[in-house]
Amino acid sequence: MIARIVIAVVVVMFIRITCHLRRRHSKIGSVENPGNGKEVVMNIGGSNVVFLVEVLRQVINNFSEDNILGRGGFGVVYKGELYDGTKIAVKRMKSVAVSSKGMKQFDAEIAVLTKVRHRHLVALLGYCINANERLLVFEYMPEGTLTQHLFQWGENGCSPLTWKERITIALDVTRGVEYLHSLAQQSFIHRDLKPSDILLGHDMRAKVADFGLVKICLMGTTGRVTTKVDVYAFGVVLMELITGRKALDDTMSDEGSQLVPWFRQILINKENILNAIDQTLNPDEETMESIYKVVELAGYCTTRESYQRPDMGHVVNILSPLVEQWKPTCHEEEHTHSIFHGEEDTYGIDPHMSLSLTLGKDDK
């Protein structure tokens, strides 16, 4: 008799627990919009959302041309707004790219972005897989890409970037990439760092995007791509920030069309540098001292031998004092955005020390 009662109690408790878990799963598992009955299904295994394709079609106006933010080799990026007012950027893979290679890039981007979270990496909010449709949903960056502000500012109705904005953007990028290289749970290599993959917020603070080509870095292996590939690419970005020129410019002569070899030639003396910098900067003497240090850093980052390039942590150490201690001219204060919010880094280095000595400071 007692055994039957115990069994009955256990069965009742099991049924109650099962029903409770199902109700809880239902609440967490879907967010329904009362207006149209569409569901956005949550991925219980992580913090990202699996969106229904119908929902995304609606919030980006059925992939309207008017919603396009940009295009790339991977596909098209659209602007949208969710039912709660959250603005999003939706990357749609090209239909022809839904191949084994394209799917690897899609899977790689999801795999990396579900593992890394950093204030200077664009956050993945969710994704959608439906037949041949592959969509990634990201946080929306309202000021667009660095490309737009560096090379297309006139046609976009923007003011040219000030030097303060440029070195702050550079520092933001180094912090994001440093996290990928050495501070995340695994070490990752971006492999495709360029101005179009650097996105800007309202405050002109930067975040790194586009992780379709990211690779896990196997520490200690030889004959493989290393994190120094990203350091080189970042050095090229520094050159673009300094000169206002693209890495490859078909409008220039053959000798000047490639930025890196052209830039190496101007490193010979300061007079060359003065003539090579972006003329919209109109730098004073104090600004030029900051520019000279970044020019030197760009040279170190793009040395031919990868082992001679600094780690991203060293690059952060160099740029951080320049951002914190350098003050804009009155002209820049009128035009610059509020891009610095009191972040402080104490690295125990002398900002007046030469770059070569600073880079060697940790090499014992």
Short mmCIF file of C-alpha atoms in Angstrom, two decimals:
data_model
loop_
_atom_site.label_atom_id
_atom_site.label_comp_id
_atom_site.label_asym_id
_atom_site.label_seq_id
_atom_site.Cartn_x
_atom_site.Cartn_y
_atom_site.Cartn_z
CA MET A 1 0.00 0.00 0.00
CA ILE A 2 2.73 2.46 1.01
CA ALA A 3 4.71 1.54 -2.12
CA ARG A 4 1.71 2.39 -4.33
CA ILE A 5 1.26 5.77 -2.62
CA VAL A 6 4.94 6.59 -3.09
CA ILE A 7 4.79 5.63 -6.77
CA ALA A 8 1.65 7.74 -7.27
CA VAL A 9 3.27 10.76 -5.61
CA VAL A 10 6.39 10.39 -7.78
CA VAL A 11 4.27 10.16 -10.96
CA VAL A 12 2.27 13.28 -10.02
CA MET A 13 5.45 15.22 -9.23
CA PHE A 14 7.00 14.13 -12.54
CA ILE A 15 3.93 15.27 -14.49
CA ARG A 16 3.90 18.65 -12.72
CA ILE A 17 7.61 19.22 -13.33
CA THR A 18 7.26 18.23 -16.99
CA CYS A 19 4.33 20.61 -17.51
CA HIS A 20 6.21 23.42 -15.76
CA LEU A 21 9.28 22.93 -17.93
CA ARG A 22 7.16 22.85 -21.09
CA ARG A 23 5.44 26.11 -20.12
CA ARG A 24 8.81 27.67 -19.30
CA HIS A 25 10.27 26.46 -22.60
CA SER A 26 7.28 27.90 -24.42
CA LYS A 27 7.74 31.30 -22.77
CA ILE A 28 11.46 31.42 -23.44
CA GLY A 29 11.21 29.65 -26.76
CA SER A 30 9.15 32.24 -28.60
CA VAL A 31 8.37 35.91 -28.52
CA GLU A 32 5.09 36.53 -30.31
CA ASN A 33 4.12 39.84 -31.82
CA PRO A 34 0.40 40.31 -31.13
CA GLY A 35 0.01 42.41 -34.26
CA ASN A 36 0.68 39.68 -36.79
CA GLY A 37 1.33 36.45 -34.95
CA LYS A 38 4.92 36.14 -36.18
CA GLU A 39 7.33 34.41 -33.88
CA VAL A 40 10.97 34.99 -33.13
CA VAL A 41 12.28 31.69 -31.79
CA MET A 42 14.93 31.79 -29.08
CA ASN A 43 17.99 29.60 -29.15
CA ILE A 44 18.00 28.12 -25.65
CA GLY A 45 21.59 26.96 -26.04
CA GLY A 46 22.98 30.49 -26.31
CA SER A 47 22.21 34.17 -26.14
CA ASN A 48 21.38 34.53 -29.84
CA VAL A 49 17.96 34.44 -31.45
CA VAL A 50 16.87 32.26 -34.35
CA PHE A 51 14.60 34.51 -36.42
CA LEU A 52 11.87 33.29 -38.73
CA VAL A 53 12.51 34.41 -42.28
CA GLU A 54 9.01 35.94 -42.49
CA VAL A 55 9.84 38.22 -39.57
CA LEU A 56 13.05 39.46 -41.15
CA ARG A 57 11.39 39.95 -44.53
CA GLN A 58 8.84 42.19 -42.88
CA VAL A 59 11.22 44.31 -40.78
CA ILE A 60 13.52 45.01 -43.74
CA ASN A 61 10.64 45.64 -46.16
CA ASN A 62 11.07 42.42 -48.13
CA PHE A 63 14.75 43.10 -48.92
CA SER A 64 13.95 46.48 -50.42
CA GLU A 65 16.68 48.42 -52.22
CA ASP A 66 15.80 51.36 -49.97
CA ASN A 67 16.95 49.36 -46.94
CA ILE A 68 20.39 48.46 -48.28
CA LEU A 69 23.31 49.57 -46.11
CA GLY A 70 26.08 48.01 -48.17
CA ARG A 71 27.22 45.22 -50.44
CA GLY A 72 30.17 42.85 -50.30
CA GLY A 73 31.53 39.61 -51.66
CA PHE A 74 29.48 37.71 -49.08
CA GLY A 75 26.15 39.38 -49.85
CA VAL A 76 24.05 42.44 -49.05
CA VAL A 77 23.45 44.16 -45.69
CA TYR A 78 20.02 45.65 -44.97
CA LYS A 79 18.77 48.00 -42.28
CA GLY A 80 15.68 46.99 -40.30
CA GLU A 81 13.77 47.68 -37.12
CA LEU A 82 12.24 45.05 -34.82
CA TYR A 83 8.81 45.37 -33.24
CA ASP A 84 10.29 46.77 -30.02
CA GLY A 85 12.11 49.54 -31.91
CA THR A 86 15.52 47.88 -31.92
CA LYS A 87 17.42 48.79 -35.08
CA ILE A 88 19.27 45.91 -36.72
CA ALA A 89 21.55 45.19 -39.66
CA VAL A 90 20.73 42.00 -41.59
CA LYS A 91 23.43 40.38 -43.70
CA ARG A 92 21.93 38.25 -46.48
CA MET A 93 24.18 35.68 -48.13
CA LYS A 94 24.09 35.68 -51.92
CA SER A 95 22.08 32.76 -53.27
CA VAL A 96 25.05 31.66 -55.38
CA ALA A 97 27.18 31.67 -52.24
CA VAL A 98 25.07 28.97 -50.58
CA SER A 99 27.70 26.40 -51.44
CA SER A 100 30.05 24.37 -49.30
CA LYS A 101 32.49 27.30 -49.17
CA GLY A 102 29.77 29.86 -48.53
CA MET A 103 28.22 27.75 -45.80
CA LYS A 104 31.61 27.36 -44.13
CA GLN A 105 31.92 31.15 -43.96
CA PHE A 106 28.36 31.45 -42.64
CA ASP A 107 28.95 28.77 -40.01
CA ALA A 108 32.32 30.30 -39.10
CA GLU A 109 30.80 33.71 -38.47
CA ILE A 110 28.10 32.25 -36.21
CA ALA A 111 30.61 30.03 -34.40
CA VAL A 112 32.98 32.90 -33.65
CA LEU A 113 30.39 35.51 -32.72
CA THR A 114 28.61 33.21 -30.29
CA LYS A 115 31.93 32.82 -28.45
CA VAL A 116 33.21 36.40 -28.41
CA ARG A 117 31.62 39.46 -26.83
CA HIS A 118 33.50 42.74 -26.67
CA ARG A 119 32.54 46.41 -26.81
CA HIS A 120 34.70 46.86 -29.92
CA LEU A 121 33.34 43.85 -31.83
CA VAL A 122 29.98 44.12 -33.60
CA ALA A 123 27.51 41.93 -31.72
CA LEU A 124 25.58 39.11 -33.40
CA LEU A 125 21.95 39.27 -32.26
CA GLY A 126 20.67 36.25 -34.15
CA TYR A 127 20.42 34.39 -37.43
CA CYS A 128 18.04 32.65 -39.81
CA ILE A 129 18.40 29.45 -41.85
CA ASN A 130 15.50 28.74 -44.20
CA ALA A 131 15.93 26.60 -47.35
CA ASN A 132 18.53 28.55 -49.38
CA GLU A 133 18.14 31.68 -47.27
CA ARG A 134 21.02 32.47 -44.89
CA LEU A 135 20.71 35.62 -42.77
CA LEU A 136 22.79 37.07 -39.94
CA VAL A 137 21.31 39.74 -37.65
CA PHE A 138 23.71 42.27 -36.11
CA GLU A 139 23.47 45.35 -33.96
CA TYR A 140 23.02 48.45 -36.10
CA MET A 141 25.92 50.91 -36.34
CA PRO A 142 24.35 54.24 -37.36
CA GLU A 143 27.45 56.00 -38.71
CA GLY A 144 28.29 53.26 -41.20
CA THR A 145 31.80 52.20 -42.16
CA LEU A 146 35.18 53.83 -41.79
CA THR A 147 35.38 53.72 -45.60
CA GLN A 148 32.45 56.12 -45.87
CA HIS A 149 33.99 58.64 -43.47
CA LEU A 150 37.56 58.36 -44.71
CA PHE A 151 37.18 58.20 -48.49
CA GLN A 152 33.59 59.24 -49.23
CA TRP A 153 32.89 61.94 -46.64
CA GLY A 154 32.22 64.62 -49.25
CA GLU A 155 29.60 62.70 -51.21
CA ASN A 156 27.97 61.52 -47.96
CA GLY A 157 27.67 65.06 -46.60
CA CYS A 158 30.00 64.38 -43.66
CA SER A 159 32.87 66.40 -42.23
CA PRO A 160 36.34 64.87 -42.68
CA LEU A 161 37.55 62.90 -39.69
CA THR A 162 39.69 64.85 -37.23
CA TRP A 163 42.98 63.41 -36.03
CA LYS A 164 41.47 62.82 -32.60
CA GLU A 165 38.72 60.74 -34.18
CA ARG A 166 41.19 58.81 -36.32
CA ILE A 167 43.50 57.72 -33.52
CA THR A 168 40.54 56.91 -31.26
CA ILE A 169 39.07 54.71 -33.99
CA ALA A 170 42.48 53.06 -34.40
CA LEU A 171 42.67 52.37 -30.66
CA ASP A 172 39.15 50.91 -30.62
CA VAL A 173 40.09 48.55 -33.46
CA THR A 174 43.27 47.40 -31.72
CA ARG A 175 41.35 46.65 -28.54
CA GLY A 176 38.81 44.56 -30.43
CA VAL A 177 41.46 42.63 -32.36
CA GLU A 178 43.63 42.22 -29.25
CA TYR A 179 40.63 40.55 -27.62
CA LEU A 180 40.30 38.16 -30.57
CA HIS A 181 44.01 37.34 -30.46
CA SER A 182 44.68 36.84 -26.79
CA LEU A 183 41.83 37.68 -24.42
CA ALA A 184 38.95 35.51 -25.68
CA GLN A 185 38.49 31.86 -24.66
CA GLN A 186 40.24 30.87 -27.89
CA SER A 187 42.68 32.80 -30.06
CA PHE A 188 41.12 33.97 -33.33
CA ILE A 189 42.57 35.60 -36.47
CA HIS A 190 40.29 38.00 -38.35
CA ARG A 191 42.21 37.69 -41.68
CA ASP A 192 40.31 40.45 -43.51
CA LEU A 193 40.72 43.65 -41.50
CA LYS A 194 40.03 46.76 -43.61
CA PRO A 195 38.11 50.07 -43.37
CA SER A 196 34.88 48.57 -44.72
CA ASP A 197 34.93 46.10 -41.79
CA ILE A 198 35.26 48.87 -39.20
CA LEU A 199 31.84 50.23 -38.21
CA LEU A 200 31.08 53.42 -36.29
CA GLY A 201 28.42 54.32 -33.73
CA HIS A 202 26.75 57.66 -32.97
CA ASP A 203 29.76 58.68 -30.86
CA MET A 204 32.17 57.67 -33.64
CA ARG A 205 33.52 54.81 -31.54
CA ALA A 206 34.55 51.84 -33.67
CA LYS A 207 33.69 48.15 -33.74
CA VAL A 208 35.22 45.43 -35.90
CA ALA A 209 32.83 43.45 -38.10
CA ASP A 210 32.75 40.72 -40.76
CA PHE A 211 33.98 37.48 -39.23
CA GLY A 212 33.32 35.17 -42.18
CA LEU A 213 37.03 34.49 -42.73
CA VAL A 214 38.02 34.19 -39.08
CA LYS A 215 40.26 31.26 -38.19
CA ILE A 216 41.13 29.70 -34.86
CA CYS A 217 44.80 30.31 -34.14
CA LEU A 218 46.66 27.13 -33.22
CA MET A 219 49.40 28.43 -30.97
CA GLY A 220 52.88 27.09 -31.61
CA THR A 221 52.18 25.73 -35.10
CA THR A 222 54.45 26.57 -38.00
CA GLY A 223 53.61 27.16 -41.64
CA ARG A 224 50.21 28.56 -40.74
CA VAL A 225 48.57 31.98 -40.73
CA THR A 226 49.35 33.80 -37.48
CA THR A 227 47.92 36.79 -35.67
CA LYS A 228 50.64 38.92 -37.30
CA VAL A 229 48.51 38.87 -40.47
CA ASP A 230 46.01 41.07 -38.65
CA VAL A 231 48.81 43.30 -37.37
CA TYR A 232 49.96 43.89 -40.96
CA ALA A 233 46.41 44.65 -42.08
CA PHE A 234 46.01 47.07 -39.19
CA GLY A 235 49.24 48.80 -40.21
CA VAL A 236 47.70 49.36 -43.64
CA VAL A 237 44.58 50.82 -41.98
CA LEU A 238 46.85 53.22 -40.06
CA MET A 239 48.40 54.32 -43.35
CA GLU A 240 44.93 54.96 -44.75
CA LEU A 241 43.99 56.99 -41.66
CA ILE A 242 47.16 59.07 -41.98
CA THR A 243 47.01 59.74 -45.71
CA GLY A 244 43.29 59.55 -46.52
CA ARG A 245 44.25 57.21 -49.37
CA LYS A 246 43.00 53.70 -50.15
CA ALA A 247 45.31 50.70 -49.91
CA LEU A 248 44.79 50.14 -53.64
CA ASP A 249 43.96 53.16 -55.78
CA ASP A 250 43.49 52.58 -59.51
CA THR A 251 43.29 56.31 -60.15
CA MET A 252 46.96 56.74 -59.19
CA SER A 253 50.02 55.99 -61.30
CA ASP A 254 51.52 52.50 -61.11
CA GLU A 255 54.14 53.66 -58.60
CA GLY A 256 51.61 55.23 -56.27
CA SER A 257 48.63 52.92 -56.72
CA GLN A 258 49.76 50.59 -53.91
CA LEU A 259 49.80 52.42 -50.60
CA VAL A 260 52.26 50.27 -48.63
CA PRO A 261 55.34 50.53 -50.90
CA TRP A 262 54.59 54.21 -51.51
CA PHE A 263 54.26 54.83 -47.77
CA ARG A 264 57.56 53.09 -47.03
CA GLN A 265 59.32 55.57 -49.29
CA ILE A 266 57.98 58.57 -47.37
CA LEU A 267 59.32 57.21 -44.08
CA ILE A 268 62.78 58.47 -45.04
CA ASN A 269 62.28 61.95 -43.59
CA LYS A 270 59.68 64.10 -41.83
CA GLU A 271 59.30 66.47 -44.76
CA ASN A 272 57.98 63.62 -46.88
CA ILE A 273 55.51 62.72 -44.15
CA LEU A 274 54.23 66.28 -43.96
CA ASN A 275 53.48 66.22 -47.67
CA ALA A 276 51.87 62.77 -47.54
CA ILE A 277 49.33 63.21 -44.75
CA ASP A 278 45.65 63.84 -45.46
CA GLN A 279 45.45 67.56 -46.21
CA THR A 280 42.03 67.83 -44.53
CA LEU A 281 43.81 67.40 -41.19
CA ASN A 282 45.59 70.77 -41.44
CA PRO A 283 47.78 69.74 -38.47
CA ASP A 284 49.57 72.05 -36.07
CA GLU A 285 52.92 71.21 -34.48
CA GLU A 286 51.41 69.23 -31.61
CA THR A 287 49.23 67.20 -33.96
CA MET A 288 52.24 66.44 -36.16
CA GLU A 289 54.12 64.93 -33.21
CA SER A 290 51.23 62.52 -32.70
CA ILE A 291 51.12 61.77 -36.43
CA TYR A 292 54.87 61.01 -36.53
CA LYS A 293 54.42 58.37 -33.82
CA VAL A 294 51.54 56.72 -35.65
CA VAL A 295 53.53 56.81 -38.91
CA GLU A 296 56.35 54.99 -37.13
CA LEU A 297 53.91 52.47 -35.69
CA ALA A 298 52.42 51.81 -39.15
CA GLY A 299 55.93 51.05 -40.40
CA TYR A 300 56.54 48.54 -37.62
CA CYS A 301 53.19 46.82 -38.21
CA THR A 302 53.90 46.31 -41.92
CA THR A 303 57.47 45.03 -41.78
CA ARG A 304 58.06 42.21 -44.25
CA GLU A 305 59.12 39.71 -41.58
CA SER A 306 56.12 38.87 -39.41
CA TYR A 307 58.22 38.20 -36.31
CA GLN A 308 59.34 41.85 -36.37
CA ARG A 309 55.77 43.13 -36.11
CA PRO A 310 54.43 44.02 -32.65
CA ASP A 311 51.61 42.12 -30.96
CA MET A 312 48.27 43.89 -30.74
CA GLY A 313 48.79 44.34 -27.02
CA HIS A 314 51.91 46.40 -27.76
CA VAL A 315 49.97 48.44 -30.32
CA VAL A 316 47.33 49.24 -27.68
CA ASN A 317 50.15 50.39 -25.39
CA ILE A 318 51.40 52.80 -28.04
CA LEU A 319 48.07 54.28 -29.12
CA SER A 320 46.45 54.55 -25.71
CA PRO A 321 48.66 57.39 -24.38
CA LEU A 322 48.28 59.26 -27.68
CA VAL A 323 44.49 59.23 -27.34
CA GLU A 324 44.52 60.11 -23.64
CA GLN A 325 47.18 62.81 -23.58
CA TRP A 326 46.88 64.44 -26.97
CA LYS A 327 44.47 67.40 -27.01
CA PRO A 328 42.70 68.62 -30.15
CA THR A 329 43.08 72.15 -31.44
CA CYS A 330 40.19 74.58 -31.05
CA HIS A 331 39.24 73.85 -34.66
CA GLU A 332 38.91 70.13 -33.92
CA GLU A 333 37.00 70.71 -30.70
CA GLU A 334 34.29 72.46 -32.72
CA HIS A 335 33.91 69.57 -35.17
CA THR A 336 34.79 66.47 -33.21
CA HIS A 337 32.15 64.18 -31.76
CA SER A 338 32.05 63.20 -28.13
CA ILE A 339 34.22 60.18 -28.77
CA PHE A 340 36.05 59.85 -25.50
CA HIS A 341 34.16 59.05 -22.32
CA GLY A 342 36.82 58.96 -19.67
CA GLU A 343 38.17 55.47 -20.36
CA GLU A 344 41.52 55.15 -18.68
CA ASP A 345 44.28 52.66 -19.30
CA THR A 346 47.36 52.55 -17.16
CA TYR A 347 50.14 50.69 -18.88
CA GLY A 348 53.11 52.15 -17.01
CA ILE A 349 54.84 53.38 -20.16
CA ASP A 350 56.35 56.72 -21.05
CA PRO A 351 54.45 58.23 -24.01
CA HIS A 352 57.56 60.22 -24.91
CA MET A 353 59.68 57.09 -25.19
CA SER A 354 60.63 56.07 -28.74
CA LEU A 355 58.49 53.37 -30.31
CA SER A 356 61.36 50.91 -30.67
CA LEU A 357 62.17 51.19 -26.94
CA THR A 358 58.52 50.88 -25.96
CA LEU A 359 58.01 47.78 -28.09
CA GLY A 360 61.07 46.22 -26.54
CA LYS A 361 60.05 47.05 -23.03
CA ASP A 362 58.28 43.72 -22.44
CA ASP A 363 60.93 41.66 -24.21
CA LYS A 364 63.03 40.32 -21.42
#
